[in-house]
């Protein structure tokens, strides 16, 4: 059996942000569950505004798309900005339009979605939007998406402070890995 490769993307530009810490924690959990993982921080996806044809001229975008092309699963972690995901994350996901080949867009890949907020209402709508975008990219959002409505309850490492949230995060990651192991292509 091949080892699944999971790409995690954080949608915050603030160094040490809650989203970055959650993405790092999820990457570590993926590794503990037998996958390889690559995390893109917000600073790494601070790309120019999307427009067709520029991805090949930007080393960071090329690396991002190469990793997504190899990915068996993806985990998106977004802060909640005014009831939706960050523009930074949305812009990075727009570049997925430039993924071609036998698996265009994020076709057939499992996507776990995590919305981080300072309250429940905005985080829930952010989660809903992440799931909608995942469908639009031909991906399969996991049955369980996670809302972390109290960003301040995380440990310094990004571990969800409440056991309920930690359990849900582990369950969502397990779902990404389960689908990823089933859907790994025989030849790439």
PDB file of C-alpha atoms in Angstrom:
ATOM      1  CA  UNK A   1       0.000   0.000   0.000  1.00  0.00           C
ATOM      2  CA  UNK A   2       1.291   3.446  -0.914  1.00  0.00           C
ATOM      3  CA  UNK A   3       1.671   6.176   1.664  1.00  0.00           C
ATOM      4  CA  UNK A   4      -0.859   8.983   1.180  1.00  0.00           C
ATOM      5  CA  UNK A   5       0.468  12.490   0.727  1.00  0.00           C
ATOM      6  CA  UNK A   6      -1.591  15.241   2.371  1.00  0.00           C
ATOM      7  CA  UNK A   7      -1.251  18.963   1.633  1.00  0.00           C
ATOM      8  CA  UNK A   8      -2.383  21.371   4.337  1.00  0.00           C
ATOM      9  CA  UNK A   9      -3.059  25.023   3.572  1.00  0.00           C
ATOM     10  CA  UNK A  10      -3.392  27.793   6.143  1.00  0.00           C
ATOM     11  CA  UNK A  11      -5.199  30.948   5.109  1.00  0.00           C
ATOM     12  CA  UNK A  12      -3.662  33.505   7.475  1.00  0.00           C
ATOM     13  CA  UNK A  13      -0.720  35.816   6.815  1.00  0.00           C
ATOM     14  CA  UNK A  14      -0.009  36.486  10.491  1.00  0.00           C
ATOM     15  CA  UNK A  15       3.120  34.597  11.577  1.00  0.00           C
ATOM     16  CA  UNK A  16       2.210  32.107  14.293  1.00  0.00           C
ATOM     17  CA  UNK A  17      -1.494  32.532  13.583  1.00  0.00           C
ATOM     18  CA  UNK A  18      -4.078  30.161  14.964  1.00  0.00           C
ATOM     19  CA  UNK A  19      -4.655  28.833  11.436  1.00  0.00           C
ATOM     20  CA  UNK A  20      -0.932  28.118  10.963  1.00  0.00           C
ATOM     21  CA  UNK A  21      -0.747  26.357  14.337  1.00  0.00           C
ATOM     22  CA  UNK A  22      -3.844  24.264  13.597  1.00  0.00           C
ATOM     23  CA  UNK A  23      -2.459  23.312  10.160  1.00  0.00           C
ATOM     24  CA  UNK A  24       0.872  22.287  11.726  1.00  0.00           C
ATOM     25  CA  UNK A  25      -0.924  20.229  14.379  1.00  0.00           C
ATOM     26  CA  UNK A  26      -3.031  18.524  11.696  1.00  0.00           C
ATOM     27  CA  UNK A  27       0.127  17.778   9.657  1.00  0.00           C
ATOM     28  CA  UNK A  28       1.710  16.126  12.679  1.00  0.00           C
ATOM     29  CA  UNK A  29      -1.450  14.074  13.230  1.00  0.00           C
ATOM     30  CA  UNK A  30      -1.372  13.014   9.544  1.00  0.00           C
ATOM     31  CA  UNK A  31       2.213  11.817  10.008  1.00  0.00           C
ATOM     32  CA  UNK A  32       1.261   9.938  13.171  1.00  0.00           C
ATOM     33  CA  UNK A  33      -1.468   8.210  11.152  1.00  0.00           C
ATOM     34  CA  UNK A  34       1.028   7.089   8.485  1.00  0.00           C
ATOM     35  CA  UNK A  35       0.896   9.813   5.820  1.00  0.00           C
ATOM     36  CA  UNK A  36       3.398  12.315   4.505  1.00  0.00           C
ATOM     37  CA  UNK A  37       2.374  15.938   4.887  1.00  0.00           C
ATOM     38  CA  UNK A  38       3.333  19.314   3.456  1.00  0.00           C
ATOM     39  CA  UNK A  39       2.000  22.472   5.074  1.00  0.00           C
ATOM     40  CA  UNK A  40       1.717  25.780   3.236  1.00  0.00           C
ATOM     41  CA  UNK A  41       1.524  28.738   5.595  1.00  0.00           C
ATOM     42  CA  UNK A  42      -0.238  31.931   4.657  1.00  0.00           C
ATOM     43  CA  UNK A  43       3.103  33.557   3.883  1.00  0.00           C
ATOM     44  CA  UNK A  44       3.840  30.787   1.375  1.00  0.00           C
ATOM     45  CA  UNK A  45       0.570  31.333  -0.507  1.00  0.00           C
ATOM     46  CA  UNK A  46       0.825  35.119  -0.661  1.00  0.00           C
ATOM     47  CA  UNK A  47       0.548  35.006  -4.455  1.00  0.00           C
ATOM     48  CA  UNK A  48      -0.380  37.738  -6.932  1.00  0.00           C
ATOM     49  CA  UNK A  49      -4.080  37.851  -7.755  1.00  0.00           C
ATOM     50  CA  UNK A  50      -5.074  34.898  -9.889  1.00  0.00           C
ATOM     51  CA  UNK A  51      -5.320  35.236 -13.616  1.00  0.00           C
ATOM     52  CA  UNK A  52      -4.810  32.486 -16.185  1.00  0.00           C
ATOM     53  CA  UNK A  53      -1.293  31.972 -17.429  1.00  0.00           C
ATOM     54  CA  UNK A  54       0.838  33.424 -14.630  1.00  0.00           C
ATOM     55  CA  UNK A  55       1.362  30.281 -12.535  1.00  0.00           C
ATOM     56  CA  UNK A  56       4.314  29.057 -14.612  1.00  0.00           C
ATOM     57  CA  UNK A  57       6.164  32.341 -14.072  1.00  0.00           C
ATOM     58  CA  UNK A  58       6.062  32.187 -10.260  1.00  0.00           C
ATOM     59  CA  UNK A  59       8.225  29.641  -8.412  1.00  0.00           C
ATOM     60  CA  UNK A  60       5.994  29.633  -5.321  1.00  0.00           C
ATOM     61  CA  UNK A  61       2.843  28.977  -7.332  1.00  0.00           C
ATOM     62  CA  UNK A  62       4.604  26.239  -9.308  1.00  0.00           C
ATOM     63  CA  UNK A  63       5.680  24.502  -6.085  1.00  0.00           C
ATOM     64  CA  UNK A  64       2.171  24.863  -4.641  1.00  0.00           C
ATOM     65  CA  UNK A  65       0.549  23.352  -7.734  1.00  0.00           C
ATOM     66  CA  UNK A  66       3.141  20.560  -7.918  1.00  0.00           C
ATOM     67  CA  UNK A  67       2.370  19.586  -4.315  1.00  0.00           C
ATOM     68  CA  UNK A  68      -1.374  19.718  -4.935  1.00  0.00           C
ATOM     69  CA  UNK A  69      -0.907  17.626  -8.072  1.00  0.00           C
ATOM     70  CA  UNK A  70       0.828  14.939  -5.997  1.00  0.00           C
ATOM     71  CA  UNK A  71      -1.637  15.223  -3.108  1.00  0.00           C
ATOM     72  CA  UNK A  72      -3.946  12.367  -2.237  1.00  0.00           C
ATOM     73  CA  UNK A  73      -5.790  14.590   0.219  1.00  0.00           C
ATOM     74  CA  UNK A  74      -5.943  18.232   1.282  1.00  0.00           C
ATOM     75  CA  UNK A  75      -6.798  19.972   4.536  1.00  0.00           C
ATOM     76  CA  UNK A  76      -7.872  23.624   4.378  1.00  0.00           C
ATOM     77  CA  UNK A  77      -7.624  25.767   7.505  1.00  0.00           C
ATOM     78  CA  UNK A  78      -9.092  29.243   7.261  1.00  0.00           C
ATOM     79  CA  UNK A  79      -9.583  32.071   9.688  1.00  0.00           C
ATOM     80  CA  UNK A  80     -13.057  33.552   9.621  1.00  0.00           C
ATOM     81  CA  UNK A  81     -13.041  37.020   8.111  1.00  0.00           C
ATOM     82  CA  UNK A  82     -16.462  38.682   8.078  1.00  0.00           C
ATOM     83  CA  UNK A  83     -18.299  35.382   7.833  1.00  0.00           C
ATOM     84  CA  UNK A  84     -16.172  33.689   5.185  1.00  0.00           C
ATOM     85  CA  UNK A  85     -12.710  32.405   4.346  1.00  0.00           C
ATOM     86  CA  UNK A  86      -9.731  34.667   3.861  1.00  0.00           C
ATOM     87  CA  UNK A  87      -9.144  36.201   0.443  1.00  0.00           C
ATOM     88  CA  UNK A  88      -5.594  34.848   0.665  1.00  0.00           C
ATOM     89  CA  UNK A  89      -6.826  31.241   0.780  1.00  0.00           C
ATOM     90  CA  UNK A  90      -9.471  31.818  -1.889  1.00  0.00           C
ATOM     91  CA  UNK A  91      -6.879  33.326  -4.221  1.00  0.00           C
ATOM     92  CA  UNK A  92      -4.520  30.371  -3.714  1.00  0.00           C
ATOM     93  CA  UNK A  93      -7.352  27.952  -4.445  1.00  0.00           C
ATOM     94  CA  UNK A  94      -8.163  29.869  -7.640  1.00  0.00           C
ATOM     95  CA  UNK A  95      -4.741  28.784  -8.967  1.00  0.00           C
ATOM     96  CA  UNK A  96      -5.987  25.176  -8.863  1.00  0.00           C
ATOM     97  CA  UNK A  97      -7.603  26.094 -12.207  1.00  0.00           C
ATOM     98  CA  UNK A  98      -4.098  25.691 -13.647  1.00  0.00           C
ATOM     99  CA  UNK A  99      -3.745  22.044 -12.529  1.00  0.00           C
ATOM    100  CA  UNK A 100      -4.025  19.869 -15.604  1.00  0.00           C
ATOM    101  CA  UNK A 101      -3.278  16.286 -16.443  1.00  0.00           C
ATOM    102  CA  UNK A 102      -5.110  13.090 -15.587  1.00  0.00           C
ATOM    103  CA  UNK A 103      -6.476  14.582 -12.350  1.00  0.00           C
ATOM    104  CA  UNK A 104      -7.520  18.188 -13.130  1.00  0.00           C
ATOM    105  CA  UNK A 105      -8.393  20.535 -10.322  1.00  0.00           C
ATOM    106  CA  UNK A 106      -8.512  18.437  -7.113  1.00  0.00           C
ATOM    107  CA  UNK A 107     -10.508  15.706  -8.804  1.00  0.00           C
ATOM    108  CA  UNK A 108     -11.306  12.799  -6.517  1.00  0.00           C
ATOM    109  CA  UNK A 109      -9.227  13.970  -3.582  1.00  0.00           C
ATOM    110  CA  UNK A 110     -10.534  14.083  -0.038  1.00  0.00           C
ATOM    111  CA  UNK A 111     -10.604  17.537   1.548  1.00  0.00           C
ATOM    112  CA  UNK A 112     -10.879  18.237   5.242  1.00  0.00           C
ATOM    113  CA  UNK A 113     -12.118  21.702   6.145  1.00  0.00           C
ATOM    114  CA  UNK A 114     -11.422  23.638   9.343  1.00  0.00           C
ATOM    115  CA  UNK A 115     -12.831  27.088  10.100  1.00  0.00           C
ATOM    116  CA  UNK A 116     -11.225  29.071  12.915  1.00  0.00           C
ATOM    117  CA  UNK A 117     -13.117  31.968  14.406  1.00  0.00           C
ATOM    118  CA  UNK A 118     -13.829  34.124  17.406  1.00  0.00           C
ATOM    119  CA  UNK A 119     -17.406  32.876  17.458  1.00  0.00           C
ATOM    120  CA  UNK A 120     -19.639  30.192  16.050  1.00  0.00           C
ATOM    121  CA  UNK A 121     -21.768  32.022  13.465  1.00  0.00           C
ATOM    122  CA  UNK A 122     -18.960  33.263  11.210  1.00  0.00           C
ATOM    123  CA  UNK A 123     -16.967  30.047  11.557  1.00  0.00           C
ATOM    124  CA  UNK A 124     -19.968  27.949  10.494  1.00  0.00           C
ATOM    125  CA  UNK A 125     -20.498  30.012   7.328  1.00  0.00           C
ATOM    126  CA  UNK A 126     -16.756  29.824   6.619  1.00  0.00           C
ATOM    127  CA  UNK A 127     -16.886  26.034   6.922  1.00  0.00           C
ATOM    128  CA  UNK A 128     -19.862  25.925   4.565  1.00  0.00           C
ATOM    129  CA  UNK A 129     -17.986  28.031   2.008  1.00  0.00           C
ATOM    130  CA  UNK A 130     -14.857  25.847   2.245  1.00  0.00           C
ATOM    131  CA  UNK A 131     -17.001  22.780   1.571  1.00  0.00           C
ATOM    132  CA  UNK A 132     -18.717  24.472  -1.395  1.00  0.00           C
ATOM    133  CA  UNK A 133     -15.374  25.436  -2.916  1.00  0.00           C
ATOM    134  CA  UNK A 134     -14.132  21.867  -2.398  1.00  0.00           C
ATOM    135  CA  UNK A 135     -17.075  20.533  -4.396  1.00  0.00           C
ATOM    136  CA  UNK A 136     -16.412  23.095  -7.126  1.00  0.00           C
ATOM    137  CA  UNK A 137     -12.837  21.831  -7.369  1.00  0.00           C
ATOM    138  CA  UNK A 138     -14.204  18.282  -7.929  1.00  0.00           C
ATOM    139  CA  UNK A 139     -12.981  17.164  -4.515  1.00  0.00           C
ATOM    140  CA  UNK A 140     -14.771  15.212  -1.817  1.00  0.00           C
ATOM    141  CA  UNK A 141     -15.160  17.138   1.426  1.00  0.00           C
ATOM    142  CA  UNK A 142     -15.077  14.774   4.362  1.00  0.00           C
ATOM    143  CA  UNK A 143     -18.411  14.081   6.048  1.00  0.00           C
ATOM    144  CA  UNK A 144     -17.063  15.871   9.110  1.00  0.00           C
ATOM    145  CA  UNK A 145     -15.898  19.468   8.894  1.00  0.00           C
ATOM    146  CA  UNK A 146     -14.596  21.231  11.991  1.00  0.00           C
ATOM    147  CA  UNK A 147     -15.417  24.609  13.468  1.00  0.00           C
ATOM    148  CA  UNK A 148     -13.058  25.980  16.106  1.00  0.00           C
ATOM    149  CA  UNK A 149     -15.166  28.867  17.422  1.00  0.00           C
ATOM    150  CA  UNK A 150     -12.823  29.850  20.229  1.00  0.00           C
ATOM    151  CA  UNK A 151      -9.440  30.388  18.649  1.00  0.00           C
ATOM    152  CA  UNK A 152      -7.998  31.481  21.984  1.00  0.00           C
ATOM    153  CA  UNK A 153      -8.479  28.020  23.457  1.00  0.00           C
ATOM    154  CA  UNK A 154      -5.602  26.479  21.472  1.00  0.00           C
ATOM    155  CA  UNK A 155      -2.313  25.527  23.065  1.00  0.00           C
ATOM    156  CA  UNK A 156       0.887  27.134  21.790  1.00  0.00           C
ATOM    157  CA  UNK A 157       1.398  24.048  19.580  1.00  0.00           C
ATOM    158  CA  UNK A 158      -2.053  24.468  18.046  1.00  0.00           C
ATOM    159  CA  UNK A 159      -3.681  21.576  19.872  1.00  0.00           C
ATOM    160  CA  UNK A 160      -7.378  22.250  20.330  1.00  0.00           C
ATOM    161  CA  UNK A 161      -7.837  22.998  24.017  1.00  0.00           C
ATOM    162  CA  UNK A 162     -11.224  21.364  24.340  1.00  0.00           C
ATOM    163  CA  UNK A 163     -11.224  17.541  24.127  1.00  0.00           C
ATOM    164  CA  UNK A 164     -14.374  17.628  21.971  1.00  0.00           C
ATOM    165  CA  UNK A 165     -12.664  19.754  19.310  1.00  0.00           C
ATOM    166  CA  UNK A 166      -9.489  17.665  19.436  1.00  0.00           C
ATOM    167  CA  UNK A 167     -11.532  14.461  18.929  1.00  0.00           C
ATOM    168  CA  UNK A 168     -13.382  16.009  15.973  1.00  0.00           C
ATOM    169  CA  UNK A 169     -10.117  17.153  14.384  1.00  0.00           C
ATOM    170  CA  UNK A 170      -8.627  13.655  14.680  1.00  0.00           C
ATOM    171  CA  UNK A 171     -11.804  12.145  13.236  1.00  0.00           C
ATOM    172  CA  UNK A 172     -11.771  14.561  10.269  1.00  0.00           C
ATOM    173  CA  UNK A 173      -8.080  13.813   9.603  1.00  0.00           C
ATOM    174  CA  UNK A 174      -8.832  10.079   9.753  1.00  0.00           C
ATOM    175  CA  UNK A 175     -11.580  10.567   7.174  1.00  0.00           C
ATOM    176  CA  UNK A 176      -9.183  12.409   4.838  1.00  0.00           C
ATOM    177  CA  UNK A 177      -6.652   9.592   5.183  1.00  0.00           C
ATOM    178  CA  UNK A 178      -9.212   6.817   4.751  1.00  0.00           C
ATOM    179  CA  UNK A 179     -10.497   8.264   1.475  1.00  0.00           C
ATOM    180  CA  UNK A 180      -6.944   9.115   0.364  1.00  0.00           C
ATOM    181  CA  UNK A 181      -5.785   5.532   0.847  1.00  0.00           C
ATOM    182  CA  UNK A 182      -8.694   4.255  -1.225  1.00  0.00           C
ATOM    183  CA  UNK A 183      -8.225   6.791  -4.008  1.00  0.00           C
ATOM    184  CA  UNK A 184      -4.436   6.744  -4.470  1.00  0.00           C
ATOM    185  CA  UNK A 185      -3.871   6.326  -8.209  1.00  0.00           C
ATOM    186  CA  UNK A 186      -2.117   3.165  -9.371  1.00  0.00           C
ATOM    187  CA  UNK A 187       0.097   5.139 -11.750  1.00  0.00           C
ATOM    188  CA  UNK A 188       0.913   8.793 -11.733  1.00  0.00           C
TER     189      UNK A 188
END
